PDB file of C-alpha atoms in Angstrom:
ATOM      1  CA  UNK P  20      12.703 -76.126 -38.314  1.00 67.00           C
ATOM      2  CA  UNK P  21      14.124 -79.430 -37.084  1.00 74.00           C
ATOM      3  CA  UNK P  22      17.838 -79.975 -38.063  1.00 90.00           C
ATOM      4  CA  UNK P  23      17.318 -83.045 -40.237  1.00 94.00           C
ATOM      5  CA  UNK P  24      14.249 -83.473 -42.495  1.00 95.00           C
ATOM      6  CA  UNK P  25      13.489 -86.241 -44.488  1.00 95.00           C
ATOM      7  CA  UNK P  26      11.219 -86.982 -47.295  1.00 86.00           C
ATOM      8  CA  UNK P  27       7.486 -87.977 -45.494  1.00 76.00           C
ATOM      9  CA  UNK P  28       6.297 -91.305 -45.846  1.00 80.00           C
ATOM     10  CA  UNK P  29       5.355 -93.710 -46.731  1.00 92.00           C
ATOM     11  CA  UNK P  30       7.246 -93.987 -50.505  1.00 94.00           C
ATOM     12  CA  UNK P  31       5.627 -97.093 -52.177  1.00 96.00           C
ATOM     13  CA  UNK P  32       7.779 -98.310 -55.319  1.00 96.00           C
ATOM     14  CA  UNK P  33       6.983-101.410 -57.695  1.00 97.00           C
ATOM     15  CA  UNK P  34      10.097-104.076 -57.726  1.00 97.00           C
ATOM     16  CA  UNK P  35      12.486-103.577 -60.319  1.00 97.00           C
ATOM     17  CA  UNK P  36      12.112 -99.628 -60.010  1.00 97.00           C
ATOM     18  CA  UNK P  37      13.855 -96.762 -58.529  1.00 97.00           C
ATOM     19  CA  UNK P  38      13.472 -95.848 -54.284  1.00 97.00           C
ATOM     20  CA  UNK P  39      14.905 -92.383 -54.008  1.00 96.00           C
ATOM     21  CA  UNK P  40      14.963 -90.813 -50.270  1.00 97.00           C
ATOM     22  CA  UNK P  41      15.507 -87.192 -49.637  1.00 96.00           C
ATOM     23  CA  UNK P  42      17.168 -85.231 -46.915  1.00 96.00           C
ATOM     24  CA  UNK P  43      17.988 -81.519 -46.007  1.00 96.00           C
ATOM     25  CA  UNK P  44      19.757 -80.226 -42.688  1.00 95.00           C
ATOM     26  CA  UNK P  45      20.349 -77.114 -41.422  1.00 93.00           C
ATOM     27  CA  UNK P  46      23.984 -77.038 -39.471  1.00 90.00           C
ATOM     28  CA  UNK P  47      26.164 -76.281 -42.047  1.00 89.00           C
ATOM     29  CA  UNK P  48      29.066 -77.072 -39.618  1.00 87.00           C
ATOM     30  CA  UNK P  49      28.009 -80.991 -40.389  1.00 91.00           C
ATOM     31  CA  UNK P  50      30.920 -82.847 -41.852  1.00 91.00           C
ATOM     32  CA  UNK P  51      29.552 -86.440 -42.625  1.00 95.00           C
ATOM     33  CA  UNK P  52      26.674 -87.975 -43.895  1.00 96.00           C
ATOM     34  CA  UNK P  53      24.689 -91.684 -43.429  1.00 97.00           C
ATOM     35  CA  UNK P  54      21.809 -93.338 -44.428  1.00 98.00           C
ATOM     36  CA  UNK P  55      20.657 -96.034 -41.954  1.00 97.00           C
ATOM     37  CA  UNK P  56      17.994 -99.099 -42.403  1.00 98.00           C
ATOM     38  CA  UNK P  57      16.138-100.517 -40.000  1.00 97.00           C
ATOM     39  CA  UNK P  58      13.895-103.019 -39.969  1.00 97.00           C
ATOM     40  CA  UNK P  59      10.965-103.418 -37.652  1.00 94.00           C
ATOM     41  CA  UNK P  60      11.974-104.084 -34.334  1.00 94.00           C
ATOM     42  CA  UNK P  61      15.647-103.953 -35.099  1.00 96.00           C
ATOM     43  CA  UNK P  62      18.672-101.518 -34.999  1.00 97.00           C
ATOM     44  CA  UNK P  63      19.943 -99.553 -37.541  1.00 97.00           C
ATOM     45  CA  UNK P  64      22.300-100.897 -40.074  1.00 97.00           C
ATOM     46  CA  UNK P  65      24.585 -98.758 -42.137  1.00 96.00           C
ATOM     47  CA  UNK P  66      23.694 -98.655 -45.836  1.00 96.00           C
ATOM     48  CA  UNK P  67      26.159 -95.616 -47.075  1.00 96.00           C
ATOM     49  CA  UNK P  68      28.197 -92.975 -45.664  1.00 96.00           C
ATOM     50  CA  UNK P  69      29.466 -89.388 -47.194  1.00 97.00           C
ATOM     51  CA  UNK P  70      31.849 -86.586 -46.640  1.00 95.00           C
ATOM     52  CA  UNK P  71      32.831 -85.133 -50.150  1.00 94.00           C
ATOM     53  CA  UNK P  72      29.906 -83.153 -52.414  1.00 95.00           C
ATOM     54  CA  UNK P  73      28.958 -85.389 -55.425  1.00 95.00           C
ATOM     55  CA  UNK P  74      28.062 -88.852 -55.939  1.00 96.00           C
ATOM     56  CA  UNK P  75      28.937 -92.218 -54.199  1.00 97.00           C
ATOM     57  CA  UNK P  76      27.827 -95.563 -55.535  1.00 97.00           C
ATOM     58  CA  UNK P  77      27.951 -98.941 -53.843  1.00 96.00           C
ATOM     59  CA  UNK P  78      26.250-101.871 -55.833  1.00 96.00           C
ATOM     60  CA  UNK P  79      22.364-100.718 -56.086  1.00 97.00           C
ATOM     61  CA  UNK P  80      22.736 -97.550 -53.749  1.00 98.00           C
ATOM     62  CA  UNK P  81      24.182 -94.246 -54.966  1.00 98.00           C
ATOM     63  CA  UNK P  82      24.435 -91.227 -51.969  1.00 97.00           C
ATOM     64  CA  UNK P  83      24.505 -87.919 -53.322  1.00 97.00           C
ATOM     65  CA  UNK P  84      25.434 -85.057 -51.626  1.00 97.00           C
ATOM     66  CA  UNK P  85      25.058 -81.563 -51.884  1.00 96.00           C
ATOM     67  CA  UNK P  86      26.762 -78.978 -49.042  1.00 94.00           C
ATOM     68  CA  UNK P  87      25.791 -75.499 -50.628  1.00 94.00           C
ATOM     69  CA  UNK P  88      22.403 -76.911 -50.723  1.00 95.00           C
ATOM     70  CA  UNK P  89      22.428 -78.647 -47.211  1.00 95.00           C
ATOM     71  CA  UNK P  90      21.335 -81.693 -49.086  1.00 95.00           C
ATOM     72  CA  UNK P  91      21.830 -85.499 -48.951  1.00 97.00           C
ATOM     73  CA  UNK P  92      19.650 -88.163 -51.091  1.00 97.00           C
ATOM     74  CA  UNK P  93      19.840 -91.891 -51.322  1.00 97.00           C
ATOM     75  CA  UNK P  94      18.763 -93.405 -54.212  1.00 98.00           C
ATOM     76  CA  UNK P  95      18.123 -97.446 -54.603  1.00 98.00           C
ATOM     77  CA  UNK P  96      18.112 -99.116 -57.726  1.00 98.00           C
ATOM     78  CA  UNK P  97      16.489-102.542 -58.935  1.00 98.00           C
ATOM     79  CA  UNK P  98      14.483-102.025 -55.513  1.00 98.00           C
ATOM     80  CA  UNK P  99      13.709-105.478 -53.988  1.00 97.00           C
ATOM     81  CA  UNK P 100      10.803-106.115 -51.264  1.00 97.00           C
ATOM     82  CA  UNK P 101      13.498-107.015 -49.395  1.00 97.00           C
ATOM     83  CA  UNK P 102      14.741-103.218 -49.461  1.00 97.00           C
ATOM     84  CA  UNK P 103      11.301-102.264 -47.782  1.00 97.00           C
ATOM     85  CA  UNK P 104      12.366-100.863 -44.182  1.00 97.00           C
ATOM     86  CA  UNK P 105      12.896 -97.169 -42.606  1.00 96.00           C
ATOM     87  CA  UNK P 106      15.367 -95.316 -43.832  1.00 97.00           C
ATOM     88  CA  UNK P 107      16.913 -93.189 -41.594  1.00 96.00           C
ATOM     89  CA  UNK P 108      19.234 -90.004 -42.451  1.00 97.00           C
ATOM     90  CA  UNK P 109      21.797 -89.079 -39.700  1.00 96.00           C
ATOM     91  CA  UNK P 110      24.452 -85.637 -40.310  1.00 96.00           C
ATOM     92  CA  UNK P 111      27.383 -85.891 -37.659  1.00 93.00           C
ATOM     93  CA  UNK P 112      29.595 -82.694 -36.891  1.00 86.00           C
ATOM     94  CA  UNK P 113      33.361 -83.212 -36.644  1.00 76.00           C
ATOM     95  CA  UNK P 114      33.115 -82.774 -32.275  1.00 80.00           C
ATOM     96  CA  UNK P 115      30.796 -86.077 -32.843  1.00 82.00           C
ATOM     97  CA  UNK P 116      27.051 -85.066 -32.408  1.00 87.00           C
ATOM     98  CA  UNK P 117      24.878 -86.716 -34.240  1.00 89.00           C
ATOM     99  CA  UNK P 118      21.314 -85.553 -35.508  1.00 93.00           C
ATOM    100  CA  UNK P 119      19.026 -87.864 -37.050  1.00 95.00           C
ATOM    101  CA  UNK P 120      16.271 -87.651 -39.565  1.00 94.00           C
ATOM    102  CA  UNK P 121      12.378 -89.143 -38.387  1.00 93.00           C
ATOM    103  CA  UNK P 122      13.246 -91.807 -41.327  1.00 94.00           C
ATOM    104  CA  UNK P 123      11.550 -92.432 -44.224  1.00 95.00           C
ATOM    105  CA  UNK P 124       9.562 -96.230 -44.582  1.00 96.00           C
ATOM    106  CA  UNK P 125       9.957 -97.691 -48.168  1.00 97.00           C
ATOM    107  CA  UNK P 126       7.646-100.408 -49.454  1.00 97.00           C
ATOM    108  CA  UNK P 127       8.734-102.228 -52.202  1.00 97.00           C
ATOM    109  CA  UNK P 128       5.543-104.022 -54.119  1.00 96.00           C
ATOM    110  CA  UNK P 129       6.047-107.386 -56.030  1.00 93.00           C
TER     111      UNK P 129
ATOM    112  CA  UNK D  21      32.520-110.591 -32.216  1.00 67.00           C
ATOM    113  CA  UNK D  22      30.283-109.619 -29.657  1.00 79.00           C
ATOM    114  CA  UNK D  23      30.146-105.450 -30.725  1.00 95.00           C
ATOM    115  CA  UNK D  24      28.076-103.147 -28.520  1.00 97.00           C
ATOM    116  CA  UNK D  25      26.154-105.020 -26.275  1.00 97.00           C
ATOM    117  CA  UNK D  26      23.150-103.786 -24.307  1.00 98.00           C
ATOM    118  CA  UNK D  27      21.258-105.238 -21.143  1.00 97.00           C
ATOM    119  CA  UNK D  28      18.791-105.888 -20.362  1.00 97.00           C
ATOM    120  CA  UNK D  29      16.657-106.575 -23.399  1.00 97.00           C
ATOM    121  CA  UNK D  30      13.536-105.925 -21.914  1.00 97.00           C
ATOM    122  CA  UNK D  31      12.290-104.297 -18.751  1.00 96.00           C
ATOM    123  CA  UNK D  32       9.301-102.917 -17.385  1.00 97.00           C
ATOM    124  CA  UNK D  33       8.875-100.279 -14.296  1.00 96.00           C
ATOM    125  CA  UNK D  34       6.987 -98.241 -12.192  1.00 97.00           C
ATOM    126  CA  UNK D  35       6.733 -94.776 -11.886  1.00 97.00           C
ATOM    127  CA  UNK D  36       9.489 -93.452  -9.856  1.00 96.00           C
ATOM    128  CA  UNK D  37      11.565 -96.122  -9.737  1.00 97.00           C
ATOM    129  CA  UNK D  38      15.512 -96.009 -11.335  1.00 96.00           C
ATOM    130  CA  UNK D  39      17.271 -97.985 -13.055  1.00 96.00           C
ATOM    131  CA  UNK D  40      20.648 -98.029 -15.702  1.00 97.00           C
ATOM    132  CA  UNK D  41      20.569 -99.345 -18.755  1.00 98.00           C
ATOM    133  CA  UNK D  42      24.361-101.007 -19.705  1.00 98.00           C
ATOM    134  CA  UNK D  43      25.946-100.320 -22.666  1.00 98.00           C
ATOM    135  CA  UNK D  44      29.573-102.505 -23.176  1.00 98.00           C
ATOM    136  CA  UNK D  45      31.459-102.275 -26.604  1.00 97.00           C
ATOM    137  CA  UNK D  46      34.711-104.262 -27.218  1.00 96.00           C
ATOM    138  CA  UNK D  47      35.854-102.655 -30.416  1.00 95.00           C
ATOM    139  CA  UNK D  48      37.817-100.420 -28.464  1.00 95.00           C
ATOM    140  CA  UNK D  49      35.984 -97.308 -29.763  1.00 96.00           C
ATOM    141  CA  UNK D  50      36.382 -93.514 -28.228  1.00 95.00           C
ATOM    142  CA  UNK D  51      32.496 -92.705 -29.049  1.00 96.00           C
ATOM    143  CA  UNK D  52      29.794 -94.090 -27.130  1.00 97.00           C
ATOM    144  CA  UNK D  53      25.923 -92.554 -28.453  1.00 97.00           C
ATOM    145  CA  UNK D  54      23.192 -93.212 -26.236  1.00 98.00           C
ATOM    146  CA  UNK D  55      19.899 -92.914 -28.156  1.00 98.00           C
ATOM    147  CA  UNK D  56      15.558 -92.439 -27.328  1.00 98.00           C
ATOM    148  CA  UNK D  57      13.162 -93.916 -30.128  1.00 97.00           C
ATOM    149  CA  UNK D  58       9.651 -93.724 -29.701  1.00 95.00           C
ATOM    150  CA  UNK D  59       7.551 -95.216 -31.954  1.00 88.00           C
ATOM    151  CA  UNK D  60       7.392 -94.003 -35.323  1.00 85.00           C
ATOM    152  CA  UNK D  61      10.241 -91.374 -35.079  1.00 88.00           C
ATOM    153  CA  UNK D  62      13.921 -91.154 -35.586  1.00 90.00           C
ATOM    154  CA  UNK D  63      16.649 -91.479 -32.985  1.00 95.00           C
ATOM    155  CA  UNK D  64      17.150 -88.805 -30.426  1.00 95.00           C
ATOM    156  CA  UNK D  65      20.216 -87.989 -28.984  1.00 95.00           C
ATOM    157  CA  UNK D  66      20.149 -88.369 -25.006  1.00 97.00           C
ATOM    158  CA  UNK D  67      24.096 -88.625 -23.993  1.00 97.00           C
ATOM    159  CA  UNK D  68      27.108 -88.715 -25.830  1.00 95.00           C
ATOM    160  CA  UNK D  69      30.953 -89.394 -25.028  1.00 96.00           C
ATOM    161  CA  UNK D  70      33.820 -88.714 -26.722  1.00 94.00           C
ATOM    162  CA  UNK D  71      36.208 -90.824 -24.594  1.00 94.00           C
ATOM    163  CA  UNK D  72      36.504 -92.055 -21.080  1.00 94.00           C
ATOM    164  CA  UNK D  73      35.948 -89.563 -18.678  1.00 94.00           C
ATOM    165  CA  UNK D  74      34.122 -86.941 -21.233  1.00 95.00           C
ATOM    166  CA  UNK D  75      30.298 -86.779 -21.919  1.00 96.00           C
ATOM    167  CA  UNK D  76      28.058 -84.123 -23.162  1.00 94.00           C
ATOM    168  CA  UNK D  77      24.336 -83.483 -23.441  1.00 95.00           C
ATOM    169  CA  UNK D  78      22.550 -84.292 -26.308  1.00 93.00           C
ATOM    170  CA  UNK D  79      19.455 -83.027 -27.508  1.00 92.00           C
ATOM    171  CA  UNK D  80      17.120 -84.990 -24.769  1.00 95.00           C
ATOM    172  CA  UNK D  81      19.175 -85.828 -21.622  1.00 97.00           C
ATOM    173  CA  UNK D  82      16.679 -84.537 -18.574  1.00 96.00           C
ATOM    174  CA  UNK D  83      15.645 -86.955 -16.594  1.00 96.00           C
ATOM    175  CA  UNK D  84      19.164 -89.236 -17.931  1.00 97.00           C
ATOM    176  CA  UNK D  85      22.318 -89.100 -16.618  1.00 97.00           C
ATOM    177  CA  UNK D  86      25.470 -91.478 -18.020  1.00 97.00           C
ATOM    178  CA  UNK D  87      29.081 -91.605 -16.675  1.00 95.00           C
ATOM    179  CA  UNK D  88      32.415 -93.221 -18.540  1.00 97.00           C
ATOM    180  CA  UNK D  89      35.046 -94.405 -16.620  1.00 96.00           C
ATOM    181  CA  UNK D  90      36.043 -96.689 -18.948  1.00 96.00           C
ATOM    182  CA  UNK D  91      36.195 -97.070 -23.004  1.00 96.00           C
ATOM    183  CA  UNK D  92      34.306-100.262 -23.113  1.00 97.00           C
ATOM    184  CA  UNK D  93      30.985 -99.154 -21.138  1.00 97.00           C
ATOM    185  CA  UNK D  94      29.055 -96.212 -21.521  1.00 98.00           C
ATOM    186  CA  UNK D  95      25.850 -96.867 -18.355  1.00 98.00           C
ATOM    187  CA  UNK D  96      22.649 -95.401 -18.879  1.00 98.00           C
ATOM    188  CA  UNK D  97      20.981 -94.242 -15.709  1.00 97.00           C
ATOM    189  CA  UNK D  98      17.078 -92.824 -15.357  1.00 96.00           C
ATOM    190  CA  UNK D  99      15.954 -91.468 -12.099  1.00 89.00           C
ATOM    191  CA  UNK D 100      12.629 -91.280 -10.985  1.00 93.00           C
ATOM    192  CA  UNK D 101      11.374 -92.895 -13.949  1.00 95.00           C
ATOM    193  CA  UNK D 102       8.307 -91.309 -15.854  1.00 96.00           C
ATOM    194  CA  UNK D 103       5.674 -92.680 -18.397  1.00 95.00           C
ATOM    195  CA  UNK D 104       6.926 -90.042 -20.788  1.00 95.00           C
ATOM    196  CA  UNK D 105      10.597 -92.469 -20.706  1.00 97.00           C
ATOM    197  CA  UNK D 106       8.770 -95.416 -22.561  1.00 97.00           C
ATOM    198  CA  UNK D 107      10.882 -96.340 -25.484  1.00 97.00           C
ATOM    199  CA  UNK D 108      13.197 -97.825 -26.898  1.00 98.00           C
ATOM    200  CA  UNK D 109      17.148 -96.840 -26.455  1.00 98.00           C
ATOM    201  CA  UNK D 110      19.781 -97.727 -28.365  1.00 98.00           C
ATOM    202  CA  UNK D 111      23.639 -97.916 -27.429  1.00 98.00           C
ATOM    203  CA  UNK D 112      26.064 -96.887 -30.564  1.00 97.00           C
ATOM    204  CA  UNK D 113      29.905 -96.527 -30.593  1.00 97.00           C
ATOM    205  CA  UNK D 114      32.013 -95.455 -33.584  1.00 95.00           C
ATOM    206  CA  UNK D 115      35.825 -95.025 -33.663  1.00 93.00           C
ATOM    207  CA  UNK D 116      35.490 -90.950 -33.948  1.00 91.00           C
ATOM    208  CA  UNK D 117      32.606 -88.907 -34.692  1.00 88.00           C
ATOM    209  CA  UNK D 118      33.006 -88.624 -38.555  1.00 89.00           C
ATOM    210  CA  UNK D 119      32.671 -92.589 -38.582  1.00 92.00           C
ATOM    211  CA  UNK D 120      29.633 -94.568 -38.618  1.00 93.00           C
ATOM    212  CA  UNK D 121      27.936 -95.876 -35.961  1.00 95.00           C
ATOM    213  CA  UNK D 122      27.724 -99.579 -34.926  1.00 97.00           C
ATOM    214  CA  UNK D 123      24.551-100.187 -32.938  1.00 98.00           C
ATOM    215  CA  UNK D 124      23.048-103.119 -29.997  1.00 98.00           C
ATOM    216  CA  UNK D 125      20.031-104.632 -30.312  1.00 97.00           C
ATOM    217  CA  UNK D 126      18.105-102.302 -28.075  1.00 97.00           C
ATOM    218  CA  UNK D 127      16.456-102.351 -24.565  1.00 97.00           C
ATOM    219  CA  UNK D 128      12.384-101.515 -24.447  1.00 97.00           C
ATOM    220  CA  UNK D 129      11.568 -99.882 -21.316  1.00 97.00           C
ATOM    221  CA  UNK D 130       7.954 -99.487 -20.074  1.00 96.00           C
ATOM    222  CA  UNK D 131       6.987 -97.624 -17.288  1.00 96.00           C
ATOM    223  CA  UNK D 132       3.878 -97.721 -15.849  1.00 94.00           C
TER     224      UNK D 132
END
């Protein structure tokens, strides 16, 4: 079982509609939570970050996570082509090791 | 603002030879992430640091080996290089290891 597991791609969404990207781990010592983008020959960008269960919203993105579970999701709302890139879940423990997802690529059709 | 800054950009090599990839951040951060992607996967974790001086192995570091004497630059270095090293590694920092990561650009090795 790998440690972080994301959603397998690719997720296709029409514009206007709602993107949502799933993710499970296994260390249940992991204290924080991201979801990355990255475009095609580029680095990752921070979208959102998470410590505390429950929801966090910032504009069109909402994390949600879920410790008893082992679960994080991103969702994306009013999706825009320009949202289409690789999403990329990451779980850090507190010591600083970070594990990251394969990624997920979104396509967002006009 | 320059942030974490990775050289070269670009670099091919042959088999066996060695080389270190530099990794400079000026946001005076105490976690420096060296990172593996090859294409079509996530990011593996090769070498990590926690602050000058202290590193620790990640989930891929044979064939790697880093050193941090100070907390701006966190070097890369591959011995003996081998086709199975061609990728693309990233340099991240973050203040402490709850915090998110800032990231360079990237270097794309070949080795052939």
């Amino acid at each position: 079982q790998k440690e972080v597991e994301q959603n397998s791609g690719p997720l296709s969404v029409p514009e206007g509609a709602i993107a949502s990207l799933n993710c499970t781990y296994s260390d249940r010592g992991s204290q924080s939570f991201f979801w990355y983008r990255q475009y095609s020959g580029k680095s990752p960008e921070l979208i959102m970050f998470i410590y505390s269960n429950g929801d966090k919203e910032d504009g069109r993105f909402t994390a949600q996570l879920n410790k008893a579970s082992q679960y994080v999701s991103l969702l994306i709302r009013d999706s825009q082509p320009s949202d289409s890139a690789t999403y990329l879940c990451a779980v850090n423990t507190n010591a600083g090791k970070s594990t990251f997802g394969d990624g997920t690529t979104l396509t967002v059709k006009p | 603002n320059a942030g974490v800054t990775q050289t070269p950009k670009f670099r091919i090599l042959k088999i066996g030879q060695s080389m270190t990839l530099q990794c400079t951040q000026d946001m005076n951060h105490n976690y420096m992430y060296w990172y593996r992607q090859d294409p079509g996967m996530g990011l593996k974790l090769i070498y990590y640091s926690v602050g000058a001086g202290i590193t620790d192995k990640g989930e891929v570091p044979n064939g790697y080996n880093v050193s941090r004497s100070t907390t701006e630059d966190f070097p890369l270095r591959l011995e003996l290089a081998a086709p199975s090293q061609t990728s693309v590694y990233f340099c991240a920092s973050s203040f402490q290891g709850s915090q998110p990561q800032h990231f360079g650009d990237g270097t794309r090795l070949s080795i052939l």
